[in-house]
């Protein structure tokens, strides 16, 4: 049964060891906009920082919990190993020059599906790749104008995420049967699945790498979870019902201020979230000034002075 309840990646959330280095990398090096400066609602002494395109659109959002001094994690099964951004084909020389200028070590590589890419890590060792393709249309408005990245080289959100598991089929089955993905291609240990809907949308692909590998250990530089986007609260309820009927444990709908979320762990061990497109990043502050001021949910406002005093300075 085909369903169109999911339209791609909504956001990817990861762990970092320091807020300042994290912000410098995502805004100054790869030119994303800090679109939300808030705290971990369950641990408000820790930031929750969101980076994305100028509007903080789903499909471009990467978010971090920077725990100061957190020990690095280790890659392996049960984790998202590479977060991939898209850049136009003609921007490859720009990006290799820029990484050299910013003293970021990188490798040039080809994806298992034939795309040219640059592979590097963020300051915590998290795997980032830029895929050069003209498939996903023109670049989006530059997230961070002060990073001085020309519009025709800017990243235009996610291309895909590469999930590492020990066996492909249980994870593929969840993507296909519950989230509506279609298997597009298989190359050895790699498979590529494609979300329903139009290909030009960011975050359209999920790649799986299946191998008998040790389990990942979470720490700084690890992806904590990957969120898939769903258009409405009604479509989210439909996904939730499908997940529940499959026998997987799924949470109730949780209010994350900028989206509503459900979570479940897929059989390969990776934490999946399904997040609604609305209300979005501009629900509690104007689009023009996203990310400049610390935003707190109502119940934490009475503790603002104390919380601000404990957080590292970012600017
Ligand atoms: Zn999330």
CSV table of C-alpha atoms and ligand atoms in Angstrom, one decimal:
chain,number,residue,atom,x,y,z
A,1,UNK,CA,0.0,0.0,0.0
A,2,UNK,CA,1.5,3.3,-1.0
A,3,UNK,CA,1.3,6.2,1.4
A,4,UNK,CA,2.4,9.8,1.2
A,5,UNK,CA,2.4,10.6,4.9
A,6,UNK,CA,6.1,11.3,5.0
A,7,UNK,CA,7.8,13.7,2.6
A,8,UNK,CA,11.5,13.4,3.5
A,9,UNK,CA,13.8,14.3,6.3
A,10,UNK,CA,12.6,16.9,8.8
A,11,UNK,CA,15.7,17.3,10.9
A,12,UNK,CA,18.7,15.5,12.3
A,13,UNK,CA,19.6,15.9,16.0
A,14,UNK,CA,23.1,15.2,17.3
A,15,UNK,CA,25.4,15.6,20.3
A,16,UNK,CA,28.3,18.0,20.6
A,17,UNK,CA,30.9,18.8,23.2
A,18,UNK,CA,31.0,22.6,23.0
A,19,UNK,CA,28.4,25.2,21.9
A,20,UNK,CA,30.8,27.8,20.6
A,21,UNK,CA,32.8,25.6,18.3
A,22,UNK,CA,29.6,24.0,17.1
A,23,UNK,CA,28.0,27.3,16.2
A,24,UNK,CA,31.2,28.5,14.5
A,25,UNK,CA,31.4,25.4,12.3
A,26,UNK,CA,27.7,25.3,11.2
A,27,UNK,CA,27.3,29.1,10.7
A,28,UNK,CA,30.8,30.3,9.6
A,29,UNK,CA,32.2,27.3,7.8
A,30,UNK,CA,29.2,25.7,6.1
A,31,UNK,CA,27.0,28.8,6.0
A,32,UNK,CA,23.9,27.7,7.8
A,33,UNK,CA,21.8,30.1,9.8
A,34,UNK,CA,21.3,29.7,13.5
A,35,UNK,CA,17.5,29.7,13.4
A,36,UNK,CA,16.8,28.7,17.0
A,37,UNK,CA,18.6,29.2,20.3
A,38,UNK,CA,16.8,27.3,22.9
A,39,UNK,CA,17.6,24.8,25.6
A,40,UNK,CA,17.1,21.1,26.1
A,41,UNK,CA,13.6,21.1,27.6
A,42,UNK,CA,14.5,18.2,29.9
A,43,UNK,CA,17.9,19.6,30.9
A,44,UNK,CA,17.7,23.4,30.5
A,45,UNK,CA,21.4,24.0,31.5
A,46,UNK,CA,22.2,22.6,28.0
A,47,UNK,CA,21.5,24.5,24.8
A,48,UNK,CA,19.5,23.2,21.9
A,49,UNK,CA,20.8,24.9,18.8
A,50,UNK,CA,19.1,24.7,15.4
A,51,UNK,CA,20.8,25.5,12.1
A,52,UNK,CA,19.2,25.6,8.7
A,53,UNK,CA,18.4,27.7,5.6
A,54,UNK,CA,17.2,31.3,6.0
A,55,UNK,CA,13.7,30.2,7.0
A,56,UNK,CA,14.7,27.2,9.1
A,57,UNK,CA,12.8,24.9,6.7
A,58,UNK,CA,12.2,21.2,7.3
A,59,UNK,CA,14.8,19.3,5.3
A,60,UNK,CA,17.5,21.7,6.1
A,61,UNK,CA,17.5,21.6,9.9
A,62,UNK,CA,20.3,20.1,12.0
A,63,UNK,CA,20.0,20.5,15.7
A,64,UNK,CA,22.5,20.0,18.6
A,65,UNK,CA,22.6,19.4,22.3
A,66,UNK,CA,26.1,20.7,23.2
A,67,UNK,CA,27.1,19.1,26.5
A,68,UNK,CA,30.3,21.0,27.4
A,69,UNK,CA,33.2,18.5,27.6
A,70,UNK,CA,31.2,15.4,26.4
A,71,UNK,CA,33.4,12.5,25.4
A,72,UNK,CA,33.3,11.5,21.7
A,73,UNK,CA,31.1,8.7,20.6
A,74,UNK,CA,32.0,5.9,18.2
A,75,UNK,CA,30.4,5.1,14.9
A,76,UNK,CA,28.8,1.8,14.1
A,77,UNK,CA,25.6,-0.1,13.7
A,78,UNK,CA,22.4,1.6,15.0
A,79,UNK,CA,23.3,5.1,14.0
A,80,UNK,CA,23.1,7.7,11.3
A,81,UNK,CA,26.7,7.8,10.1
A,82,UNK,CA,26.8,10.6,7.5
A,83,UNK,CA,24.6,13.6,7.2
A,84,UNK,CA,24.7,14.8,3.6
A,85,UNK,CA,24.0,18.2,2.3
A,86,UNK,CA,23.4,19.1,-1.4
A,87,UNK,CA,25.4,21.7,-3.3
A,88,UNK,CA,25.2,22.4,-7.1
A,89,UNK,CA,27.6,20.4,-9.3
A,90,UNK,CA,29.5,23.6,-10.3
A,91,UNK,CA,30.3,24.4,-6.7
A,92,UNK,CA,32.7,21.6,-6.0
A,93,UNK,CA,35.9,23.7,-6.5
A,94,UNK,CA,34.4,26.4,-4.3
A,95,UNK,CA,33.8,24.0,-1.5
A,96,UNK,CA,37.2,22.3,-1.7
A,97,UNK,CA,38.9,25.7,-1.6
A,98,UNK,CA,36.8,26.8,1.3
A,99,UNK,CA,37.5,23.7,3.4
A,100,UNK,CA,41.3,24.2,2.8
A,101,UNK,CA,40.9,27.9,3.7
A,102,UNK,CA,39.1,27.0,6.9
A,103,UNK,CA,41.7,24.2,7.7
A,104,UNK,CA,39.1,21.4,7.6
A,105,UNK,CA,40.6,18.1,6.5
A,106,UNK,CA,38.4,16.4,3.8
A,107,UNK,CA,38.4,13.5,1.4
A,108,UNK,CA,37.0,13.5,-2.1
A,109,UNK,CA,34.9,10.5,-2.7
A,110,UNK,CA,32.1,9.0,-4.8
A,111,UNK,CA,28.9,7.8,-3.2
A,112,UNK,CA,27.9,4.1,-3.9
A,113,UNK,CA,25.4,5.6,-6.3
A,114,UNK,CA,27.9,7.5,-8.4
A,115,UNK,CA,27.6,11.1,-6.9
A,116,UNK,CA,30.7,13.1,-6.4
A,117,UNK,CA,31.1,14.2,-2.8
A,118,UNK,CA,33.4,15.8,-0.2
A,119,UNK,CA,33.6,14.1,3.2
A,120,UNK,CA,34.7,15.8,6.4
A,121,UNK,CA,33.8,16.0,10.0
A,122,UNK,CA,32.5,18.8,12.3
A,123,UNK,CA,34.6,19.7,15.4
A,124,UNK,CA,33.2,16.7,17.3
A,125,UNK,CA,34.0,14.2,14.6
A,126,UNK,CA,30.5,14.0,13.2
A,127,UNK,CA,30.5,12.8,9.6
A,128,UNK,CA,29.3,15.4,7.1
A,129,UNK,CA,29.3,15.0,3.3
A,130,UNK,CA,28.4,17.5,0.6
A,131,UNK,CA,26.9,15.8,-2.5
A,132,UNK,CA,27.3,17.7,-5.7
A,133,UNK,CA,24.3,17.2,-7.9
A,134,UNK,CA,22.1,19.3,-10.1
A,135,UNK,CA,19.1,17.0,-9.4
A,136,UNK,CA,17.7,19.0,-6.5
A,137,UNK,CA,17.3,22.3,-8.4
A,138,UNK,CA,18.9,25.7,-7.7
A,139,UNK,CA,20.4,26.5,-4.4
A,140,UNK,CA,18.2,28.0,-1.7
A,141,UNK,CA,18.8,31.4,-0.2
A,142,UNK,CA,22.1,31.4,1.7
A,143,UNK,CA,21.4,30.6,5.3
A,144,UNK,CA,24.1,32.9,6.7
A,145,UNK,CA,25.0,35.9,4.5
A,146,UNK,CA,27.9,36.8,6.7
A,147,UNK,CA,29.6,33.5,5.8
A,148,UNK,CA,30.3,35.0,2.3
A,149,UNK,CA,29.2,31.9,0.3
A,150,UNK,CA,27.9,32.9,-3.1
A,151,UNK,CA,24.2,32.0,-3.7
A,152,UNK,CA,25.2,29.6,-6.5
A,153,UNK,CA,27.4,27.6,-4.2
A,154,UNK,CA,25.3,27.6,-1.0
A,155,UNK,CA,24.1,24.3,0.5
A,156,UNK,CA,20.5,23.6,-0.3
A,157,UNK,CA,19.5,21.5,2.7
A,158,UNK,CA,20.0,17.7,3.1
A,159,UNK,CA,20.5,15.3,0.3
A,160,UNK,CA,20.2,12.2,2.4
A,161,UNK,CA,21.4,10.5,5.6
A,162,UNK,CA,23.4,7.3,5.6
A,163,UNK,CA,22.1,4.8,8.2
A,164,UNK,CA,24.4,2.1,9.5
A,165,UNK,CA,22.8,-1.2,10.6
A,166,UNK,CA,23.8,-4.9,10.7
A,167,UNK,CA,21.0,-6.0,8.4
A,168,UNK,CA,19.3,-4.0,5.8
A,169,UNK,CA,15.9,-5.6,5.5
A,170,UNK,CA,14.3,-4.8,8.8
A,171,UNK,CA,15.1,-1.1,8.5
A,172,UNK,CA,14.1,-1.1,4.8
A,173,UNK,CA,10.8,-2.7,5.8
A,174,UNK,CA,10.0,0.1,8.3
A,175,UNK,CA,10.9,2.8,5.7
A,176,UNK,CA,8.8,1.1,3.0
A,177,UNK,CA,5.8,-0.2,4.9
A,178,UNK,CA,5.4,2.5,7.6
A,179,UNK,CA,6.9,5.6,6.1
A,180,UNK,CA,6.1,5.1,2.4
A,181,UNK,CA,9.6,5.0,1.0
A,182,UNK,CA,10.5,3.1,-2.1
A,183,UNK,CA,13.7,1.1,-2.7
A,184,UNK,CA,15.4,2.9,-5.6
A,185,UNK,CA,18.7,1.2,-5.9
A,186,UNK,CA,21.0,-1.4,-4.3
A,187,UNK,CA,24.8,-1.5,-4.7
A,188,UNK,CA,26.5,-4.2,-2.6
A,189,UNK,CA,26.0,-3.4,1.0
A,190,UNK,CA,24.3,-0.1,0.2
A,191,UNK,CA,20.7,0.6,-0.6
A,192,UNK,CA,19.0,3.9,-1.4
A,193,UNK,CA,15.3,4.6,-0.6
A,194,UNK,CA,13.4,7.5,-1.9
A,195,UNK,CA,10.6,9.4,-0.2
A,196,UNK,CA,7.2,9.8,-1.9
A,197,UNK,CA,6.6,13.1,-3.6
A,198,UNK,CA,8.7,15.4,-5.6
A,199,UNK,CA,12.5,14.8,-5.9
A,200,UNK,CA,13.4,18.5,-5.8
A,201,UNK,CA,12.5,18.6,-2.0
A,202,UNK,CA,15.5,18.5,0.3
A,203,UNK,CA,16.1,15.4,2.4
A,204,UNK,CA,14.5,13.1,-0.2
A,205,UNK,CA,16.8,10.1,0.1
A,206,UNK,CA,17.8,7.7,2.8
A,207,UNK,CA,20.8,5.5,2.2
A,208,UNK,CA,21.4,2.3,4.3
A,209,UNK,CA,24.8,0.6,4.8
A,210,UNK,CA,24.4,-2.9,6.2
A,211,UNK,CA,27.4,-4.8,7.5
A,212,UNK,CA,28.3,-7.0,10.4
A,213,UNK,CA,29.8,-4.1,12.4
A,214,UNK,CA,30.1,-3.2,16.1
A,215,UNK,CA,27.4,-1.2,17.7
A,216,UNK,CA,27.8,2.6,17.8
A,217,UNK,CA,28.4,4.3,21.1
A,218,UNK,CA,26.7,7.6,21.6
A,219,UNK,CA,28.8,10.6,22.5
A,220,UNK,CA,29.9,13.9,21.1
A,221,UNK,CA,29.7,13.7,17.3
A,222,UNK,CA,26.9,11.1,17.3
A,223,UNK,CA,23.5,11.6,15.7
A,224,UNK,CA,20.9,11.1,18.4
A,225,UNK,CA,18.0,10.7,16.1
A,226,UNK,CA,16.6,11.4,12.6
A,227,UNK,CA,13.2,13.0,12.2
A,228,UNK,CA,11.0,12.5,9.2
A,229,UNK,CA,8.6,15.2,8.1
A,230,UNK,CA,4.8,14.8,7.9
A,231,UNK,CA,2.5,17.7,6.7
A,232,UNK,CA,-0.1,17.8,9.4
A,233,UNK,CA,-1.1,16.5,12.8
A,234,UNK,CA,-3.7,14.3,11.1
A,235,UNK,CA,-1.0,12.7,8.8
A,236,UNK,CA,1.1,12.2,12.0
A,237,UNK,CA,-1.7,10.4,13.7
A,238,UNK,CA,-2.0,8.1,10.6
A,239,UNK,CA,1.8,7.3,10.8
A,240,UNK,CA,1.5,6.7,14.5
A,241,UNK,CA,-1.3,4.2,14.0
A,242,UNK,CA,0.7,2.3,11.3
A,243,UNK,CA,3.8,2.2,13.6
A,244,UNK,CA,1.7,1.0,16.5
A,245,UNK,CA,-0.1,-1.7,14.4
A,246,UNK,CA,3.4,-3.0,13.3
A,247,UNK,CA,4.1,-3.9,16.9
A,248,UNK,CA,6.9,-1.3,17.4
A,249,UNK,CA,6.6,0.9,20.6
A,250,UNK,CA,5.8,4.5,19.7
A,251,UNK,CA,5.5,7.5,22.0
A,252,UNK,CA,2.4,9.7,22.4
A,253,UNK,CA,2.5,12.9,20.4
A,254,UNK,CA,4.8,15.4,22.2
A,255,UNK,CA,4.8,19.1,21.8
A,256,UNK,CA,8.2,20.3,20.8
A,257,UNK,CA,7.1,24.0,20.4
A,258,UNK,CA,8.3,24.2,16.7
A,259,UNK,CA,6.7,20.8,15.7
A,260,UNK,CA,4.7,17.9,17.2
A,261,UNK,CA,6.7,14.7,17.5
A,262,UNK,CA,6.4,11.0,17.9
A,263,UNK,CA,9.4,8.7,18.4
A,264,UNK,CA,10.1,5.0,17.9
A,265,UNK,CA,13.2,2.9,17.6
A,266,UNK,CA,13.5,1.0,14.3
A,267,UNK,CA,14.7,-2.6,14.4
A,268,UNK,CA,18.3,-1.6,13.4
A,269,UNK,CA,18.5,0.4,16.6
A,270,UNK,CA,18.2,3.9,15.2
A,271,UNK,CA,15.8,6.3,16.9
A,272,UNK,CA,13.2,7.6,14.4
A,273,UNK,CA,11.1,10.7,15.0
A,274,UNK,CA,8.1,11.9,12.9
A,275,UNK,CA,7.7,15.7,13.2
A,276,UNK,CA,5.0,17.9,11.7
A,277,UNK,CA,5.9,20.8,9.4
A,278,UNK,CA,3.8,23.3,11.3
A,279,UNK,CA,4.1,25.5,13.3
A,280,UNK,CA,7.8,26.0,12.4
A,281,UNK,CA,10.6,28.2,13.6
A,282,UNK,CA,8.8,31.5,13.4
A,283,UNK,CA,6.2,30.5,16.0
A,284,UNK,CA,7.8,32.3,18.9
A,285,UNK,CA,10.0,35.0,17.2
A,286,UNK,CA,10.0,37.0,13.9
A,287,UNK,CA,11.6,35.3,10.9
A,288,UNK,CA,14.0,38.3,10.5
A,289,UNK,CA,15.5,37.8,13.9
A,290,UNK,CA,15.4,34.0,14.3
A,291,UNK,CA,18.1,32.6,16.5
A,292,UNK,CA,19.3,35.8,18.1
A,293,UNK,CA,17.6,35.6,21.4
A,294,UNK,CA,17.3,32.6,23.8
A,295,UNK,CA,13.8,31.2,23.4
A,296,UNK,CA,12.3,29.3,26.4
A,297,UNK,CA,9.0,27.5,26.7
A,298,UNK,CA,6.6,29.2,28.9
A,299,UNK,CA,7.2,26.9,31.9
A,300,UNK,CA,10.9,27.8,31.9
A,301,UNK,CA,10.5,31.6,31.6
A,302,UNK,CA,10.5,32.1,35.4
A,303,UNK,CA,14.0,30.6,35.5
A,304,UNK,CA,15.4,32.7,32.5
A,305,UNK,CA,18.0,34.6,34.5
A,306,UNK,CA,19.4,31.5,36.1
A,307,UNK,CA,19.4,29.5,32.8
A,308,UNK,CA,21.1,32.3,30.9
A,309,UNK,CA,23.7,32.6,33.6
A,310,UNK,CA,24.6,28.9,33.3
A,311,UNK,CA,24.8,28.8,29.5
A,312,UNK,CA,28.1,29.5,27.6
A,313,UNK,CA,28.3,32.8,25.7
A,314,UNK,CA,27.9,32.1,22.0
A,315,UNK,CA,28.5,35.5,20.2
B,1,LIG,ZN1,14.0,15.7,16.9
